[in-house]
Short mmCIF file of C-alpha atoms in Angstrom, two decimals:
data_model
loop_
_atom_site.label_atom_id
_atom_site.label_comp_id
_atom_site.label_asym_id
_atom_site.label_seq_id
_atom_site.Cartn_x
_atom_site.Cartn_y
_atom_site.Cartn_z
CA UNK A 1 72.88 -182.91 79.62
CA UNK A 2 75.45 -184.87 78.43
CA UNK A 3 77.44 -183.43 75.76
CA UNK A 4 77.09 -184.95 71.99
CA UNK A 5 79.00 -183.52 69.01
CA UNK A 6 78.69 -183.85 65.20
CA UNK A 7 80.30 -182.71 62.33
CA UNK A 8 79.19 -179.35 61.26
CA UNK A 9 77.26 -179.33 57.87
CA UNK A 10 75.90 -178.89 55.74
CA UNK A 11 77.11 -182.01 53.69
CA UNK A 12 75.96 -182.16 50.42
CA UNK A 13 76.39 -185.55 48.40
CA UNK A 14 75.34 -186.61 44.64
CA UNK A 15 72.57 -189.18 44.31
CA UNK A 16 74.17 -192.25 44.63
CA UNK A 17 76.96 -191.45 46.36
CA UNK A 18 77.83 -192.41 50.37
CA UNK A 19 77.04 -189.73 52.66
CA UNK A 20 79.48 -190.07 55.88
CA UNK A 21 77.74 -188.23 59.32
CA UNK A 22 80.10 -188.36 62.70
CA UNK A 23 79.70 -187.88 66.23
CA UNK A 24 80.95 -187.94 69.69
CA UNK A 25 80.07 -188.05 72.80
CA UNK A 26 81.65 -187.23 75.99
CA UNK A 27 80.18 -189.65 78.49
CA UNK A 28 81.84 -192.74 78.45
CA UNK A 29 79.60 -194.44 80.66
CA UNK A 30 76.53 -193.70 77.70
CA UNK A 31 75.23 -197.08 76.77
CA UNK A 32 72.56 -196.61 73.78
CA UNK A 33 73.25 -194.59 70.25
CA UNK A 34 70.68 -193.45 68.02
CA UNK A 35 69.97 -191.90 64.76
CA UNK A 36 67.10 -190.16 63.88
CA UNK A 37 66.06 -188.28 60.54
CA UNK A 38 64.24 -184.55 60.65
CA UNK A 39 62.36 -183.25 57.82
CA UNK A 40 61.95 -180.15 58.06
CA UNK A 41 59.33 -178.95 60.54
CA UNK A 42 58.50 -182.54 61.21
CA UNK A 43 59.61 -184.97 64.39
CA UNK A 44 62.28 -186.97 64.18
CA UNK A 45 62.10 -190.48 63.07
CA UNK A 46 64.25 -193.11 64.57
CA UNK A 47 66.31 -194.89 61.72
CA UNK A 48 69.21 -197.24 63.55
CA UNK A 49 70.08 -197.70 67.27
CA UNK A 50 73.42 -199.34 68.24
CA UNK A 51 74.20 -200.54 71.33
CA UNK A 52 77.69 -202.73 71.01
CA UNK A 53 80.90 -201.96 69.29
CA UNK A 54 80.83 -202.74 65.46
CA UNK A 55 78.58 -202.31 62.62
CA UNK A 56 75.47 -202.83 62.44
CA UNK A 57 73.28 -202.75 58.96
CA UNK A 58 70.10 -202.39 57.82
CA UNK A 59 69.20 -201.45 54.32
CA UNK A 60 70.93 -198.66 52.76
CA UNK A 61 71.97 -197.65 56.40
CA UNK A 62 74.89 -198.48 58.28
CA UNK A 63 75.79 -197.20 61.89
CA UNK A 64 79.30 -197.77 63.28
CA UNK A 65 80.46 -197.55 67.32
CA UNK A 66 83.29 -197.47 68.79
CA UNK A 67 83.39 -197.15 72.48
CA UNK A 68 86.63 -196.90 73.55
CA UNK A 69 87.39 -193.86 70.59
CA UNK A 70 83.44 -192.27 72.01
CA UNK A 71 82.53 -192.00 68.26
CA UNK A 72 79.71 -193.37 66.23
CA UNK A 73 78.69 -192.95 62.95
CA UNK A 74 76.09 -193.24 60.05
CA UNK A 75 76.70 -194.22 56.46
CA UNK A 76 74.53 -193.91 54.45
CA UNK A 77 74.80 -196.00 50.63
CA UNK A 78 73.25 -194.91 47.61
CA UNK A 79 71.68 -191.45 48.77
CA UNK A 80 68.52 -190.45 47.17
CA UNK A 81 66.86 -186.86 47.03
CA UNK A 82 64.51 -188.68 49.69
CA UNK A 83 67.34 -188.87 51.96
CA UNK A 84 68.11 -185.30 52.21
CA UNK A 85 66.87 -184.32 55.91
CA UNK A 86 68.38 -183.35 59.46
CA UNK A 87 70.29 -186.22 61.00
CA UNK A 88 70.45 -186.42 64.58
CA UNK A 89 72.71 -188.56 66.30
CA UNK A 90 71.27 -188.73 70.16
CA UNK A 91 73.10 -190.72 73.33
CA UNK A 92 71.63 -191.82 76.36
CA UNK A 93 73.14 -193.90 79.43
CA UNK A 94 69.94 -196.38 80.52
CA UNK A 95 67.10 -194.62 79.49
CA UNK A 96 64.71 -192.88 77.40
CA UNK A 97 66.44 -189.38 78.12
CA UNK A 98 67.85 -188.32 75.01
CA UNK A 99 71.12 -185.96 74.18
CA UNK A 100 70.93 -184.99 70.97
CA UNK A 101 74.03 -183.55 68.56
CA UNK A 102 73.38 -180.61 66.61
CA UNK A 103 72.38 -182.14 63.79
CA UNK A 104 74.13 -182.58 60.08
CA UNK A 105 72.11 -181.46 57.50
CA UNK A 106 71.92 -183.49 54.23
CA UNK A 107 71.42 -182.38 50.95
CA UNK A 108 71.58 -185.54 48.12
CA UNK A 109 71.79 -183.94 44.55
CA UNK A 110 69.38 -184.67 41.88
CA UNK B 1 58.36 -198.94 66.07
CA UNK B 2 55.69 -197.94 68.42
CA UNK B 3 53.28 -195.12 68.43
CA UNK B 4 53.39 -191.75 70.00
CA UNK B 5 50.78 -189.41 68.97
CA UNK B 6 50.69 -185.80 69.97
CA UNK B 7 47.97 -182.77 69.73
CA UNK B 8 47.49 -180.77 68.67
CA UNK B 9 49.72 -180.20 65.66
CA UNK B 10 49.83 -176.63 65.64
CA UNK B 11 48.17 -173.84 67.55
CA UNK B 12 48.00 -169.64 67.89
CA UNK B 13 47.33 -167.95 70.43
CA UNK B 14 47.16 -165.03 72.29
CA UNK B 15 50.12 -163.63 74.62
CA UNK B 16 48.86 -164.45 78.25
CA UNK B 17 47.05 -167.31 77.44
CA UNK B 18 47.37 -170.84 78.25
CA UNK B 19 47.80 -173.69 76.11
CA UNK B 20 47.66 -177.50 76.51
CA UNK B 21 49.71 -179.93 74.82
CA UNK B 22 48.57 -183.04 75.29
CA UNK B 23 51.14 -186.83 74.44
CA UNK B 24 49.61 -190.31 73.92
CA UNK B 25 51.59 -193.27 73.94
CA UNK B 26 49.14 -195.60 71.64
CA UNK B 27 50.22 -199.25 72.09
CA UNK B 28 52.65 -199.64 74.87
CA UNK B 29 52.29 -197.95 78.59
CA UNK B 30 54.52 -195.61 79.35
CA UNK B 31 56.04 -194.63 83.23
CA UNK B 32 58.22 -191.87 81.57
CA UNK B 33 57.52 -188.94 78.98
CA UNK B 34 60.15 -186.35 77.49
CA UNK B 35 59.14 -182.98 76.76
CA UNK B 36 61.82 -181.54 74.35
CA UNK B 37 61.39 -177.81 72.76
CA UNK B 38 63.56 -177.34 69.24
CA UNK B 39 64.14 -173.46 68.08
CA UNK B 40 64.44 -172.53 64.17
CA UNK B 41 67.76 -174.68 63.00
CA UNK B 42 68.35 -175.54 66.38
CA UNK B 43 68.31 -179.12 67.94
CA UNK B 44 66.34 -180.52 70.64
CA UNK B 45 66.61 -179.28 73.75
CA UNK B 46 65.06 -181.54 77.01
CA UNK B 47 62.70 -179.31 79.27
CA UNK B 48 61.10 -182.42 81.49
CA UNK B 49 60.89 -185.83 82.17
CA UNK B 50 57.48 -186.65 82.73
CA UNK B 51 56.75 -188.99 85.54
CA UNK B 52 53.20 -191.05 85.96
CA UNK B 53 52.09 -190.19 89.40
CA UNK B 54 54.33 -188.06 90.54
CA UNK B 55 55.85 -184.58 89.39
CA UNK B 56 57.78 -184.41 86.51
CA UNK B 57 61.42 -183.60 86.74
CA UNK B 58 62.82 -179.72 85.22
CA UNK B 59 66.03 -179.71 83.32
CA UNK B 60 67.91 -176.39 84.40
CA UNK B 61 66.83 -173.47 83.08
CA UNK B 62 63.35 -174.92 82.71
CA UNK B 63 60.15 -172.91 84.52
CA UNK B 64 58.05 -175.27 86.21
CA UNK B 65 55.48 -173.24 86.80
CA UNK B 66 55.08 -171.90 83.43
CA UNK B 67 55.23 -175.17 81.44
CA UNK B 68 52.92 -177.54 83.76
CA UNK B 69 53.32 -181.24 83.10
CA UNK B 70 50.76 -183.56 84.32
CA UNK B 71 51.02 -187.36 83.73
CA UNK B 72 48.24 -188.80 85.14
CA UNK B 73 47.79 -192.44 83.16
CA UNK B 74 50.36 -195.08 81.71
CA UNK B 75 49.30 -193.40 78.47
CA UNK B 76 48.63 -190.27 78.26
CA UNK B 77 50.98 -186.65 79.58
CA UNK B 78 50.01 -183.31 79.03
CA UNK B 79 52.28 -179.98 78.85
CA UNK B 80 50.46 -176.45 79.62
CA UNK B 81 52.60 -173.43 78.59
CA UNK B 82 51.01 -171.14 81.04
CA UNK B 83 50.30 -166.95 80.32
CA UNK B 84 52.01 -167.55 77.20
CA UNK B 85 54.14 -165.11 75.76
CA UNK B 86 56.11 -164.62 72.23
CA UNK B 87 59.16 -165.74 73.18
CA UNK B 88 58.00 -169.24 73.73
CA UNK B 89 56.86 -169.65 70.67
CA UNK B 90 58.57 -172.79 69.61
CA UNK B 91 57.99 -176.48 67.86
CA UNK B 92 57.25 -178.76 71.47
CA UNK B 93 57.86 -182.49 70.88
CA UNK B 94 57.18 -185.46 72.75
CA UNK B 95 58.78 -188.87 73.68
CA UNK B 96 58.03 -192.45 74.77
CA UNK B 97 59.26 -195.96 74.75
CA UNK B 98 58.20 -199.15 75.40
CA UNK B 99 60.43 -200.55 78.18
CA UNK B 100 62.06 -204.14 76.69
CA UNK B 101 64.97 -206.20 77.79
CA UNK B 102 67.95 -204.17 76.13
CA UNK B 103 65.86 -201.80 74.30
CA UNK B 104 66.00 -197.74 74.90
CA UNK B 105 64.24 -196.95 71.59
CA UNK B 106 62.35 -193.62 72.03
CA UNK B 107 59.80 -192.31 69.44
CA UNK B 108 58.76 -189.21 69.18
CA UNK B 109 54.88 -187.89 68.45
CA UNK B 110 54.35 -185.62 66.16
CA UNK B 111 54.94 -182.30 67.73
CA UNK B 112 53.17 -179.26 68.56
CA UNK B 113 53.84 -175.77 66.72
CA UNK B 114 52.89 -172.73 69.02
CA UNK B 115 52.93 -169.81 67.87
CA UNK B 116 51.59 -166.68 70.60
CA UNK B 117 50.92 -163.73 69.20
#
């Protein structure tokens, strides 16, 4: 598997505040970035794919590529207790066959 | 997103038995399946790509004759961990995605606790 890296954890982040999670990935040629959310001993649940350089939005989430650096990103605005959870940031070259990162666990504070 | 249901959601059983996982895809038809296996604080690791109507493929490492995949409809795969023993105790999860124009999106079902005892 291809090989997909993200900053260790845990990060823990007042309500409110902007939680930052990072990754790389060593396969230039991957095409399709994901985030998912795990709760704990649940699946993961798909919150923002990217597919092109630049930012893409959508609600309090933001993901962020950059291609040519092999890094993308999650920010995530105004963190609520609901947010805390396992994110897993997962890369793939033209399929459904996942690589995921290790996974950055979250912790938003009451 | 679409659906991917999986059963059941937890199961115990007895070292040496068998046990069948079975992986719906409920509104789209699916040609692939991923069978993924995640440890205590550990992330997901790929075991098999499911294939309808033909064998699935084994990531390295992976037994194929201990964790039988069968995918025998645009819906539906099934994993059997065969003479199961504690050290594949584990939570199994599987995934599936509707194949659009530009879209890779996989969803995952709900996944399967075993725990052999």
């Amino acid at each position: 598997q291809k090989e997909v890296e993200q900053n260790s954890g845990p990060l823990s982040v007042p309500e409110g505040a902007i939680a930052s999670l990072n990754c790389t990935y060593s396969d230039r040629g991957s095409q399709s970035f994901f985030w998912y959310r795990q709760y704990s001993g649940k699946s993961p649940e798909l919150i923002m794919s990217i597919y092109s350089n630049g930012d893409k939005e959508d609600g309090r989430f933001t993901a962020q590529l950059n291609k040519a650096s092999q890094y993308v990103s999650l920010l995530i605005r105004d963190s609520q207790p609901s947010d805390s959870a396992t994110y897993l940031c997962a890369v793939t070259f033209n399929d459904y066959k996942l690589s995921f990162g290790a996974g950055t666990t979250v912790t938003v504070r009451a | 997103g679409a659906v991917v249901s999986q059963h059941p959601s937890r199961v115990i059983c007895k070292s040496g038995t068998s046990v069948k996982i079975e992986c719906r895809s409920l509104d789209f038809q699916a040609t692939t399946m991923f069978w993924y296996r995640q440890f205590p604080k550990q992330s997901l690791m790929l075991m098999a790509t499911s294939n309808e109507g033909s064998k699935a493929t084994y990531e390295q490492g992976v037994e194929k004759d201990k964790f039988l995949i069968n995918h025998a409809s645009l819906t539906l795969s099934t994993l059997t961990v065969t003479s199961a023993h504690p050290e594949d105790s584990s939570f199994y999860i599987c995934s599936a995605g509707p194949r659009t124009a530009g879209n890779t999106e996989a969803f995952f079902g709900q996944g399967t606790r075993l725990t052999v005892v």
